Structure formats: structure tokens, C-alpha cells
Amino acid sequence: MIDSPRDADAPRTGRRYGLVVLLFVALGGALSFALARTRWWLPPGASTQAAEIDRLFTTTLIVTGIVFVLVHIFLAVLIWQGGRRTAPAAYWHDNRTLELTYTLAPAAILVTLIAMGAVVWARVHAAPPPDALVVEVRAEQFGWVFRYPGADGQFGRTDATRFLTRDNPLGIDPTDPAGRDDIVARELHLIAGRPVHIRLSAKDVLHSFFVPQFRVKQDAVPGMVQSVVFEPTRAGTYEIACAELCGVGHYIMRGKVVVETRGAFETWLAAQQPFAP
Amino acid sequence: MTVTHEAHPGHRQSFLTRYIFSQDHKIIGLQYLFTSLFMAVVGGFLAMLIRMQLGFPTAKFYWAQWLFPGGFANNQIKPDFYLAVVTMHGTIMIFFVLTTALSGGFGNFLIPLQIGARDMAFPFMNMLSYWLYPPAIVVLLLSFFVSGGAPNAGWTSYPPLSALPNAAPGSGLGQTLWLISLAILIVAFLFGSLNYITTILQLRARGMSLLRMPLTIWGLLFTAILMLLSFPVLFAAAIMLLFDRLGGTSFFVPAGLVVGNTVIQHAGGSPLLWQHLFWFLGHPEVYVLILPPMGIVSEVLATHARKPIFGYPFMVGSMAAISFLSFVVWGHHMFVSGMHPLVGMAFMTTTLAIAIPSAVKTFNWLATLWRARIRFTTAMMFAIGFISLFVTGGLTGIFLGSPAIDIYVHDTYFVVAHFHFVMASAALFGIFAGTYHWFPKMFGRFMNERLGKWHFWLTFIGIYLTFFPMHFAGIAGMMRRIFSTGLYAHLQGLAWVNIFISLAAFMLGAAQLLFIWNLFASLVRGQRAPANPWGATTLEWQTSSPPPHGNFPGALPEVHRWPYDYSVPGAPEDFIPQTVPVTAVPAPVHGGSGEGPPGGKGQ
Ligand code: HEM
Ligand SMILES: [Cu+2]
Ligand SMILES: [Cu+2]
């Protein structure tokens, strides 16, 4: 090594660098999470799946948080010591037992996390219960349109390319009797404690139906109808955000969700104009 | 092929053939590096514009309006220009900075030198590969100046937004130019990767068996294979999208669309097809960006810790596993796109499986530092910093790989934080470590270590301050690619977080000026470096700095041992170059468990 003067500095540098990793990364990382929890965290959950997803999130956070802190402590120690060493470095570069241990230990942790994640994922995607409220949600640049099937429980045919007008934003086929009592609304109203089955579609480009408090997110894909099933649990007013880049108005594409009692919901629904009275 | 170099002292080169249209891999590597640096400045500047808007949405930026009269109004950025900036920032950083610097720059410079070859297998094709890069840049940047402006469908360019010219301002000519630019660049990448694979497989020096290759070469080899297998898919997708846009086909556009009040005359396509094709490239692409840094970092760690890399066979094996798995995880970008839940389950399993080889690599690096004698050069600091960033970014990947959690964090700033840790930060640290480490080889001079240390500290701290809080914005539900957080109720508390992130980002951006200054100042004024300043073992250090045309004067080197014989007990020095015969210096057994001396294998 030509440039050996730097070696004389090594213990000091090792200490300093080790301390930064320890204090700034390990401790700072952990503390900033603690701080964030109090102010910038998951909005309070308002659906049954929110509770499950939050639990999974917290478990994952604890596991990864422990790994994060331990690895950084270990890294800090290695740097600290590596700078102080005056003897030659060890000629040590293979140890099958050790390597197998740290292959299998993460594997075991990950298998556990996969299993837990699979359970929640499967539950979120379970078939909608028969008593679920069925609502159609259609995304467009840059807003949301909602449709309830009306008294007959049937949605009328739609064809936006033929029937779309200002008064018929979904392009409901006027000749289809099933569509006459359909209710088209600019707000989504749901019943607290009753599962809903949302049939999600898009008029023009990709959008994404995101209600943070419900922990619900699903892309609306033109040409396809997606099912979103969840059960709102807390009455209140929430916002639908669009989470998929959909053009210049991506950031203003807000919608309104009102979760209310069955009675309030019925009153609201009764006040709406059917498509063709 | 390369045999012509044997006679190199004879053939005369003009300035033009030597430095501009050079077929010498070293020059091409440097051309790639400097061009990537230029693009990094452009991409970094765009990042600053993004942060200006998100941190200070009501401030007025007079100079910016003067600079971009079309993109600013009232001295504030316009929403469509904001999206163009986000799109171009991502595109530039991924394709025009990291890929070109790592594969094009380090790949070209290092491969022949480290395997003991005179040049790439196909030097002319190599030159073409570089010379497709500037036109791709020109076409890309041109899109800022056409009507409608630069594309604004994001670097992923999902149709129908990117397929329908009337869906957004940038979906016009700008998007077409984006596709053409990418197609040109992909051809460059394919020329490059063919060259790297052939060169590594065919032109290794005598004795350089596969298991004696430096880990950088392994990283670059796997990267080249990934590029060769995945970029053609994006190429095809880009051509299909061009056809949709210009030729009236409908690969990606379904029937029945109405944009505004215009009925779209396409039928039969699927937007999800693009996502599958795109991510079939897009996911391997992020490993294209991380495998070479993994190799570089391994090398820098071993050299400056004066210790053999720990678990060499596991290191190679885990890179192979990561490369293979990277092709079967693309669906984790599509958990909420409209995929069957069972498919989601399969992609969750493959995705989390990748965490295992990644963990193995991390622990091997840590074990390499165990009982090491660390020399805190700037290169080494960046290599150690890489481990920290890779761990942080990798751990948040576990959240995203679990589809139920991804339902919530997908397309929020949590994702932005995650990929900036692994790609933007860790990959960049690989580049910095490599630059400080190989600069003496490239130019025969050292970079200034004092400035280097400042650069390191500001960058390391700046990255944590910038990207770590983005996790919190994401957890609070801040969607990515939004122009402003002002409207949504659930984002009202985030103003201060965004100001904090922006200030940290400006510091981080400014710190890079130190690097650029150091780089150019050291080129002319740096302290002169000897051939092997770090006491390293690999072949590139066994020739002069910078290496002559043809790399090795006289005969090509012969390799007798693996690349990490550092601190061998009983040896006169703490490193034994790969060219030293085994008999000359008693070497303990490589492989620990009685596989025989390193010299006994390979050939
Ligand atoms: C000071 C450094 C940087 C800052 C402050 C920064 C900041 C940002 C921000 C705020 C976004 C917007 C996210 C969104 O709205 O979706 C973004 C996007 C992105 N950045 Fe960076 N970035 C930096 C460096 C880098 C680097 C070095 C890379 C290299 C890989 C990179 C890659 C990306 C990509 C791929 C996107 C996504 C673009 C898209 O959504 O289309 N960034 N960055
Ligand atoms: Cu939208
Ligand atoms: Cu959107």
C-alpha cells in the first residue's frame, strides 16, 4: 500500500463512522418511526379489513424493525473494530455452518410472513357475501360516478360510446328496462356494518380507487370490471383518492364516501332521481 | 477480433479515432461514464424541481419561469409540466444514468481488464453501442420542446394514458419521442450486453476459470444476461405501443373508451398486457441496476478491509439465484392492477424468496468486515454505506412484497422511499465506490480524499434525511405522482414533512457538486497514482495506470489463484495478485474445507 498515512487515521475514523451508523441510522431510524407514529401514520382504520391489514403491517414492522436495528448495530461494531485493528486481517472466508444458518433463518422468517400475508390476502379477496350491497363505481378523468341498481336489483346495460350524454354520464341504454330505475350519483353512500361489493370500471384511462381509511385500493382498468369487497365499520365521511397516474388532474380526482346507518342510507337513496322515472 | 491489438504500437490513431470514435473499451467506458454524468445532472435537476413543488407549493420561482417559460405560469410549476418532470426524472435516472453508467461505463472499462483480455470481443459493435446513446438522449430531450411537451405518463408509461394522444398533454408527440428514444437505447444495450457475455465467456486469460473471476465480473455477467433476455420484451412492447399510437392497432387499448367526449376507435386490446410486458423487463431491470454494484462493493470491501471476501461460492450462487428469480416476480407490481388473487399469491412467494439470497449477500459482506483491518478510503466508505442503504431499502421491500400490505402502500410515497433506497441510493453508492476506487486506474491520478469524505458524509446523511421520511408520507397515505397534497383531507398534516424532505434533497443535490468538482479537478491536478495504489489482487491493477492500448504490455497475464488472497498468513505482503504462481507464495487452502489449493482448480 503506497498511501499508508491514511492507516494512522483509521481508529478515529472507525469510531466516528461506527457512531454515525449507531446513532444516526439505528437510533434515528427507530426514533423517527416512534415520532411518526404520533403524527404521520396510517389514518384510523374504518373497515374490517383495515384491522387485519394493520395487524399484518405492524407485525412486519416489528420484525423488519428488529432486523434493521440489529444489523446496523452489528455494522457499527464491525466498523469500530475494523478501524482499531493493528494485527493483519484474519484470513477467514468460508464457513458453511454459518452461511447455512443465515440462509435458513431469514427463510424461516419469510415463510412465516408469507403465510400470514397469504391469509389476509385470501380473506380480502373472498367472494362477496350474498347480502352485500352492490354498487358500481366508474372512474373517469377526473372524478367518480356511482350507480345503484334501484328497486329491481338489476343494473341496466351501458354503452358509453353510444349513449353517453351530460345527463347520462354512464351511457345507460335507454331501451333496457333494467336500467330505468338505476340511480346514478356523484357521492358514494354506504351502510356501516354492511359488506359492500363494488364493481369498479374506468371510462378512459387507468385510475385507482383508494380510500385510505378502508385500506382499500384497486386499479380501475378500462375494458375490465374489478370486484372490491369490504365492510365499512365506522360512520363518517371519507375521501376517495385516485392512486394511479391518470393525467393532469390526477391530484384533484377526489370523491366522497358517506358511511351511515341503514336508515340514513335509505332516506338518501329514496331522495335520488332514478335514471328514467 | 482482438488479436489485432497485438500489433498496437504500430497502428496510428488520430484524435478522432482515439477519443471520439474509439473502439477501445476503456475509452468507450469513459465516454459512457461522462455521458451518464451529464444525464445525472439533468435528472438530478429535475428531482429538485419536483421537490420545489412538493415542499414549497406556494413559493414563486422567478428563475424557473425564466428557464421554462412553457412549464411555469405565475412563477409556479404547472401540473402537466410537473408530471412531465416526474416522468423524465424517472426515465433518465433509470435508463440513462444507472444502466448506462453501470453496464456501459463500468462494464466496458472493467470487463477486459479484470479478465485479462485485450479488448471486448466485438470492438466495433461496442463503439456503435456507445454511439446510439447520444442520439437517444437527443430524441428524449427533444420532447421538452415539442407541442404538448414531454411525456407525462410516468416512467412506466401505462396505456391508455400513453396510448391516446388526447388523454393528456404529453401523450402527443412527446410520448412518441419517448418510445423512439427508448427503442434506440435498447439497441445500444443489446449490443453492449452481447459483447459483455461473449467477452466474459470467451476471452478470459489463461487460468481465469469462472470461479476465479472477480465478483464485479460476475455481477456484470448476470446483468448482461438479464438485459439480453428482458430488454427485447420492452423493445417489442414499445414498438407495439408505437403501432397503437400511430398505426391504428389496438394491442393495449380496449373497446368502448371515451376520452372527454371523444369516442376512441380502438377495440380488442388490454392495458394489462402492457403492464405484464413492461414489468417483465422492469423488474429484472432493477436487478440490472443492483447486481453490478453488488459486485463492485464486494470488491471494494475486500480490498480496503484487506480481507478475502467471505463466502465467495455463496456470493456467486446468490447472484445466480437473484437473477433467476428476478424473472418470476414481475407480478408484484400488479397486485392491485386487476390480477387474479391466486396469481398474486404466487408472486408474493417468489418475491419474498428473493429476500433470501439478498440476506445471504448482506451477511457475507458483514462477515467480510469481521476481524478486518479497515482502511477508510472514500471508496470503502461508500461501499460500507451501500450495505446500510441496501438493508434499509431491502427491508421495506418485504412490506411491498406482501400483497395485503401492498394494497395500502402501493403507489404511495412508501414505494418512492423504497426504490430510492435500493436503486437511487444503493446503486448510486456502488457507482461512487467504483469511481473512487478505479479512478486511479482510469486516469493515473487519485481523487481528492478530503473532498471525497465530505461528499460521502453529506450524501449518506442527505439520503437518509431525504428518503427515510418519505416512508412516513407513504404510510400517511400520500399518493405518488401527485402535484400537490393540498386538496385531500388525509394529507393535510404532511406539509412539514414535505418541507423537511425538500430541504434535505437540496442539500443532497448540492453535495453532488462537490463530487463533480472533485472529479474534474482531480483529472488535471490529482496526485499521481502508481499502478496498484490500493494493494489489490485483481488483474487490472497489474498493468500500468491508465492501461495502455491493448491493456497489458507484452504477453497477456496468466492467472493462478482466486481474486481475494488478502492477508494470507505467511505471505510477505497482505495481498497476493492473481498472477502470482501458487508455488511462489505459500497459499492456504481456498474453500476452507479441503477443496485443494486455489491453483489446483480451473484452467
Ligand atoms: C436528490 C435525489 C433525488 C430526489 C430528491 C428524488 C425525488 C423524487 C421524487 C419526489 C419523485 C416523485 C415520486 C412520484 O411522484 O412518484 C421521484 C421519482 C422517481 N425517482 Fe427520484 N429522486 C432523486 C434521485 C433519483 C435517482 C438517483 C434515481 C435513480 C434510480 C431516481 C429514480 C426515480 C424514479 C424511477 C422515479 C419514478 C418516476 C415515475 O414515477 O415515473 N431518483 N424522485
Ligand atoms: Cu384518476
Ligand atoms: Cu389518478
Tab-separated table of C-alpha atoms in Angstrom, chain A residues 205, chain B residues 151-154 156-165 167-168 170-172 175-176 178-179 241 244-245 252 274:
chain	number	residue	atom	x	y	z
A	205	VAL	CA	-57.664	5.553	-18.704
B	151	PRO	CA	-44.419	12.768	-21.899
B	152	ASN	CA	-46.312	12.732	-18.644
B	153	ALA	CA	-47.458	9.165	-18.174
B	154	GLY	CA	-44.678	8.270	-15.731
B	156	THR	CA	-43.790	3.167	-16.684
B	157	SER	CA	-45.903	4.758	-19.439
B	158	TYR	CA	-49.040	2.808	-18.746
B	159	PRO	CA	-51.579	2.871	-21.544
B	160	PRO	CA	-54.230	4.002	-22.269
B	161	LEU	CA	-52.798	7.257	-20.922
B	162	SER	CA	-49.679	6.819	-23.023
B	163	ALA	CA	-51.570	5.410	-25.998
B	164	LEU	CA	-54.213	8.051	-26.523
B	165	PRO	CA	-52.836	11.381	-27.680
B	167	ALA	CA	-55.654	11.734	-22.828
B	168	ALA	CA	-53.001	14.150	-21.531
B	170	GLY	CA	-47.667	14.946	-23.001
B	171	SER	CA	-49.356	11.986	-24.636
B	172	GLY	CA	-48.816	13.538	-28.021
B	175	GLN	CA	-44.721	10.258	-25.818
B	176	THR	CA	-43.822	9.111	-29.329
B	178	TRP	CA	-40.041	8.813	-25.562
B	179	LEU	CA	-40.776	5.468	-27.194
B	241	LEU	CA	-47.336	0.913	-28.367
B	244	ASP	CA	-51.194	1.646	-31.320
B	245	ARG	CA	-50.423	5.327	-31.342
B	252	PHE	CA	-53.255	-2.074	-25.405
B	274	TRP	CA	-48.522	-3.586	-21.347
